[in-house]
mmCIF file of C-alpha atoms in Angstrom:
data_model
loop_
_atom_site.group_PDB
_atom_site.id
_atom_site.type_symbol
_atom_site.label_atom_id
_atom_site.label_comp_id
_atom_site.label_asym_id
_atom_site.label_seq_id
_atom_site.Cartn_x
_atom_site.Cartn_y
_atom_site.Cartn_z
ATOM 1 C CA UNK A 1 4.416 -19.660 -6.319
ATOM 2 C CA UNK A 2 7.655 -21.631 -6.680
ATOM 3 C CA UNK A 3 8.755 -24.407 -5.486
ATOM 4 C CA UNK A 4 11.245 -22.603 -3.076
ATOM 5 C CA UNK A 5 8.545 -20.808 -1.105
ATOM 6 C CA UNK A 6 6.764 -23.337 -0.117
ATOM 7 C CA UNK A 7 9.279 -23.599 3.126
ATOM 8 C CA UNK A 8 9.245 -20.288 3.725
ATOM 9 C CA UNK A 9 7.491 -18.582 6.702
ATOM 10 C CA UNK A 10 4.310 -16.698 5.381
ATOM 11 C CA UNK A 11 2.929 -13.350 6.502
ATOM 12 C CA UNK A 12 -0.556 -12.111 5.564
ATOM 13 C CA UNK A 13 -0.511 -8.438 5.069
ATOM 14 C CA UNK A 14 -3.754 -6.010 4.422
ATOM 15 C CA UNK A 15 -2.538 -2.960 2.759
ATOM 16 C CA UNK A 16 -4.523 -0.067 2.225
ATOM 17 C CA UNK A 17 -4.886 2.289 -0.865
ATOM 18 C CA UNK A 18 -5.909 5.419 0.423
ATOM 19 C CA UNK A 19 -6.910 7.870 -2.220
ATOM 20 C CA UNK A 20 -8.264 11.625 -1.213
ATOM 21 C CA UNK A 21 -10.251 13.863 -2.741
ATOM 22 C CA UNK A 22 -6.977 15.684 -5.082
ATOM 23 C CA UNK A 23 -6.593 12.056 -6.385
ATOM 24 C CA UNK A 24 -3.438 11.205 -4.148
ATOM 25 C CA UNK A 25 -2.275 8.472 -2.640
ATOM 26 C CA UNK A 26 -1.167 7.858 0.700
ATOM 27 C CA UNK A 27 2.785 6.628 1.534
ATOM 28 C CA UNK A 28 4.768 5.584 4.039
ATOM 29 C CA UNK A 29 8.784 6.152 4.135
ATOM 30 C CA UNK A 30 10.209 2.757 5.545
ATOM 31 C CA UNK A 31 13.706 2.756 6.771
ATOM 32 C CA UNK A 32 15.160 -0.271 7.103
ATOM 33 C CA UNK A 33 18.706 -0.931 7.723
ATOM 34 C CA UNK A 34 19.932 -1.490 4.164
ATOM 35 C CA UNK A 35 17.487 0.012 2.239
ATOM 36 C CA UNK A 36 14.464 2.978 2.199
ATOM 37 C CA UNK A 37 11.250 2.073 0.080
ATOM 38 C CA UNK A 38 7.631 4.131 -0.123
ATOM 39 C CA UNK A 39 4.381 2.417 0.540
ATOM 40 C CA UNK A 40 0.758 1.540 1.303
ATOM 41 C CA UNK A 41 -0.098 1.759 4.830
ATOM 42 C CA UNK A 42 -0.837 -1.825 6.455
ATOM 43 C CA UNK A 43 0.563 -4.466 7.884
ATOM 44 C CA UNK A 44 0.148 -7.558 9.128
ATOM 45 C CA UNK A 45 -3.521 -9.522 9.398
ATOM 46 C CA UNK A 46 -3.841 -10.428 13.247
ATOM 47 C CA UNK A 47 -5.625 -13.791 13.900
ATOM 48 C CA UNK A 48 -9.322 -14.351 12.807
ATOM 49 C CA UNK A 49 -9.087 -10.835 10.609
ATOM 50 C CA UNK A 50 -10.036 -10.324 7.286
ATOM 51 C CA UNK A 51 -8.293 -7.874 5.168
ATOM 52 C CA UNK A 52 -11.061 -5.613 5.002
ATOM 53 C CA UNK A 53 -10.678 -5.807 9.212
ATOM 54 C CA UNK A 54 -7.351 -5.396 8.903
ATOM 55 C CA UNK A 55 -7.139 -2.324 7.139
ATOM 56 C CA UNK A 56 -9.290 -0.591 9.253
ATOM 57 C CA UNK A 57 -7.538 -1.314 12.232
ATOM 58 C CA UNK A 58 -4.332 -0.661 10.346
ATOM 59 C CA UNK A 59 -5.231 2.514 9.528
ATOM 60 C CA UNK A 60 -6.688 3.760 13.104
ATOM 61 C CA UNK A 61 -3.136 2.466 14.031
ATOM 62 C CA UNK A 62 -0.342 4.371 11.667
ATOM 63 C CA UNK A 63 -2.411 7.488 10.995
ATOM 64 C CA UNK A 64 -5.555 8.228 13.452
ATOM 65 C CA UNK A 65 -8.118 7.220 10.546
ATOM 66 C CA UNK A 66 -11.326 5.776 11.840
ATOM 67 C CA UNK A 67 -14.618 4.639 10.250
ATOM 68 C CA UNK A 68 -15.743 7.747 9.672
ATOM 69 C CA UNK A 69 -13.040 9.406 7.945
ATOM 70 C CA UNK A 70 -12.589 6.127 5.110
ATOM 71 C CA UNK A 71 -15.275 5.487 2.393
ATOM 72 C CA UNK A 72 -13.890 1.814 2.628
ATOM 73 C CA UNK A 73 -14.354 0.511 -0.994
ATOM 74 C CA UNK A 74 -12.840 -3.770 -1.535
ATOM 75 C CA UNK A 75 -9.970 -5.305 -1.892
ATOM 76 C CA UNK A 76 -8.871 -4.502 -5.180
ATOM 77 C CA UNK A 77 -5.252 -6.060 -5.782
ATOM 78 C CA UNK A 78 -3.151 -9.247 -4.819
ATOM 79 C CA UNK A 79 0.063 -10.161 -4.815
ATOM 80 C CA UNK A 80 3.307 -12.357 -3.088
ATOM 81 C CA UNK A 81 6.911 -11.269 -2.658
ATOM 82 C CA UNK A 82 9.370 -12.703 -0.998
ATOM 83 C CA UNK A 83 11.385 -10.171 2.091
ATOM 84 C CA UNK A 84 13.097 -10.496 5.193
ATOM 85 C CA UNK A 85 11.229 -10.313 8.299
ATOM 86 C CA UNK A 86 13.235 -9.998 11.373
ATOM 87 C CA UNK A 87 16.157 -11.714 9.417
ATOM 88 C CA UNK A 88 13.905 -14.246 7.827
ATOM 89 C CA UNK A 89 13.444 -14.606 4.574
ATOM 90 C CA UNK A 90 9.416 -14.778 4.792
ATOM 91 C CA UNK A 91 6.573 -15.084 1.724
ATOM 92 C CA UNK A 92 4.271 -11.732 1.949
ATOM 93 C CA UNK A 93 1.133 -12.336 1.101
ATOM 94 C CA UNK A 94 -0.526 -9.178 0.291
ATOM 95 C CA UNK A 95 -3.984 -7.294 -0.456
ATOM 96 C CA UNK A 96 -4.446 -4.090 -0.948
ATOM 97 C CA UNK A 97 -7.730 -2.466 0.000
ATOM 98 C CA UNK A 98 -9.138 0.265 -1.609
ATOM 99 C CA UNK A 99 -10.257 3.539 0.393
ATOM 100 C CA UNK A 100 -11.458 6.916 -0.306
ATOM 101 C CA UNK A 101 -11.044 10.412 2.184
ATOM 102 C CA UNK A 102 -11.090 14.158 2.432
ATOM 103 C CA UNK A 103 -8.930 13.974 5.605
ATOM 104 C CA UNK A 104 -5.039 14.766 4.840
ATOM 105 C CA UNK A 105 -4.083 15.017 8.658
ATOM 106 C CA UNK A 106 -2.207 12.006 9.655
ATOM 107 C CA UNK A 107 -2.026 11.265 13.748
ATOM 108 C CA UNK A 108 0.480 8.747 13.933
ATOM 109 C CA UNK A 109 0.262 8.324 17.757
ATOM 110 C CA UNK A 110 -1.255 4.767 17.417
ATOM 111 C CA UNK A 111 1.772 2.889 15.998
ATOM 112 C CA UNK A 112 3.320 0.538 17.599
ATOM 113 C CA UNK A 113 7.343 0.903 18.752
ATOM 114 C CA UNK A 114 8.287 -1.739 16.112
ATOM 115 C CA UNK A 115 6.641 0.440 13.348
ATOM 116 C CA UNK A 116 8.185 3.909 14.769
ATOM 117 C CA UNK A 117 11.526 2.226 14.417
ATOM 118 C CA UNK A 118 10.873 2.414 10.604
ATOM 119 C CA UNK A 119 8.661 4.597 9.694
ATOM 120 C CA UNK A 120 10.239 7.560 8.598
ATOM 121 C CA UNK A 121 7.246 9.999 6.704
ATOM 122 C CA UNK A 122 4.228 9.788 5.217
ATOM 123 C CA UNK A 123 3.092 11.700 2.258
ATOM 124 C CA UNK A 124 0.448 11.985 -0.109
ATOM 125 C CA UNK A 125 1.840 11.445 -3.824
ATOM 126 C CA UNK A 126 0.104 12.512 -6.903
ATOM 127 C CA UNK A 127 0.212 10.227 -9.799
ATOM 128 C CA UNK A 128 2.791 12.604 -11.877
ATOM 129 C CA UNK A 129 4.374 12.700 -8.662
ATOM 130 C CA UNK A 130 4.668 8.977 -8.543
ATOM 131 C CA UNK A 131 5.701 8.960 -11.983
ATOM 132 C CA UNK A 132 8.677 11.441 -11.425
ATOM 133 C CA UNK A 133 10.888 10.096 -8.760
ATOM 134 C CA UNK A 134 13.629 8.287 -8.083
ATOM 135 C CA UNK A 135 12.204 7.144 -4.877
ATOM 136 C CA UNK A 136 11.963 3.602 -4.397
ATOM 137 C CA UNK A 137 7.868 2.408 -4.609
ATOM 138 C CA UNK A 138 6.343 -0.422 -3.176
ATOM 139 C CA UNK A 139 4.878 -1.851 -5.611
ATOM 140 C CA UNK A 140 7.024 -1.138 -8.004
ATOM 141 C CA UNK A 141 4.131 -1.606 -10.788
ATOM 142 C CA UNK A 142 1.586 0.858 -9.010
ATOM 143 C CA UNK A 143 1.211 3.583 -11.748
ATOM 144 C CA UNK A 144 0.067 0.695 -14.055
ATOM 145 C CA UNK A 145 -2.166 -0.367 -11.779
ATOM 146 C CA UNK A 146 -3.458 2.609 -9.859
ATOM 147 C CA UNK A 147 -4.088 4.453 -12.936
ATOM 148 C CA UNK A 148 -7.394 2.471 -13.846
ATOM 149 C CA UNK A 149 -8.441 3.366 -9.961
ATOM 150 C CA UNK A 150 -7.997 6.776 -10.142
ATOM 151 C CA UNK A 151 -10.424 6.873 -13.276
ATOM 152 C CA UNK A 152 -12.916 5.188 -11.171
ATOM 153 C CA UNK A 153 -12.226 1.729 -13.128
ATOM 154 C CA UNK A 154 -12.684 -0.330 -10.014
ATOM 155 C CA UNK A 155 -11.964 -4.048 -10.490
ATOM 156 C CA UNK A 156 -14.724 -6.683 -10.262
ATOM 157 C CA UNK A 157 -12.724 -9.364 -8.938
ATOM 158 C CA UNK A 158 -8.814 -9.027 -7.089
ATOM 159 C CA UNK A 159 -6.233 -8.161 -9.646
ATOM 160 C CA UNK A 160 -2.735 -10.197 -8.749
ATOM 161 C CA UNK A 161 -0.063 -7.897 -9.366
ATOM 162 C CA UNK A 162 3.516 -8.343 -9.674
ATOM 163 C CA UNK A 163 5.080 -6.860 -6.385
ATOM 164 C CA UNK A 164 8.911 -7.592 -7.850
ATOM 165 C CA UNK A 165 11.183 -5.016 -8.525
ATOM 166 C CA UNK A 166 10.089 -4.581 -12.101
ATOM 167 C CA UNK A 167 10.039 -1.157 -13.712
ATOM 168 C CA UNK A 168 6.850 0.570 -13.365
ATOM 169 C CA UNK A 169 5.134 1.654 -16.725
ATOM 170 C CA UNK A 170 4.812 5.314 -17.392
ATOM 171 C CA UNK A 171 1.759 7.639 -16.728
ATOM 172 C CA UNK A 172 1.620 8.865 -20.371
ATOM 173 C CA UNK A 173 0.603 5.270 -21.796
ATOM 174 C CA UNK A 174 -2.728 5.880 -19.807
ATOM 175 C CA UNK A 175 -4.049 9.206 -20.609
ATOM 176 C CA UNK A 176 -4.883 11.797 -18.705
ATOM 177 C CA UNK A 177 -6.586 10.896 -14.987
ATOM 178 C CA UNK A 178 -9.912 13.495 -13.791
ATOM 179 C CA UNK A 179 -9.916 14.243 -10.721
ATOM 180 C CA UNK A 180 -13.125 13.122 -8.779
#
């Protein structure tokens, strides 16, 4: 981290990586009021929560998902960027959890107001999906990284990723992905 950060506020977010069984991931479309992005589910980690916690209550939250409908796996990626919370510019502190389903249905009737106000859509996104828009994704790098996942190449320890706005590398430098 830089020097420069240091000051900053700092918000712990769990993020989850929801994969289901066609090998897609799960999106959100966040509107804010310059800019649209695409990404993980999550948010942030409450008080005495772990990520793993987190995530689970996250995603009972945004889209109806409870313990029995996520094969929770661990928290696979790490990384820090630096965004504007409530007109503060605030250090993110971010993991990414790792979860498998066969539920597509999304019941977003546990959100709270703030997160209504911004979340637009969710979708499921295929990796050549991914690949081909324009859309903004958050993280930018997560074909390069969620590649390796979808092979079943599960991490032993946290990667840290780079969660700038860096180009993302492209699908065909990894091969083809099976579907599981």
């Amino acid at each position: 981290m830089s020097e420069s950060n240091e000051s900053l506020p700092i918000r712990h977010n769990s993020r989850v990586l929801l994969i289901n069984e066609q090998n897609e991931l799960l999106l959100m479309r966040v509107q804010l009021p310059t800019h649209s992005f695409w990404c993980t589910i999550g948010g942030g980690t409450e008080f005495g929560e772990t990520a793993e916690m987190a995530v689970k209550r996250e995603a009972r939250e945004e889209i109806g998902f409870d313990e029995d409908d996520i094969q929770w796996k661990k928290a696979v990626w790490y990384g820090e960027h630096v965004m504007e919370r409530k007109g503060v510019p605030t250090l993110h502190k971010e993991t990414f959890v790792l979860g498998r389903t066969s539920r597509t249905q999304i019941n977003n009737a546990g959100m709270t107001d703030e997160e209504r106000e911004v979340v637009q859509q969710f979708k499921w996104w295929s990796l050549e999906e991914l690949r081909a828009t324009n859309e903004f994704i958050v993280p930018p790098s997560i074909i390069r990284h969620l590649v390796p996942i979808m092979r079943g190449e599960i991490p032993e320890k946290i990667i840290t990723i780079d969660l700038k706005n860096t180009p993302p590398a492209k699908l065909e430098n990894f091969g083809p992905v099976p579907k599981f």
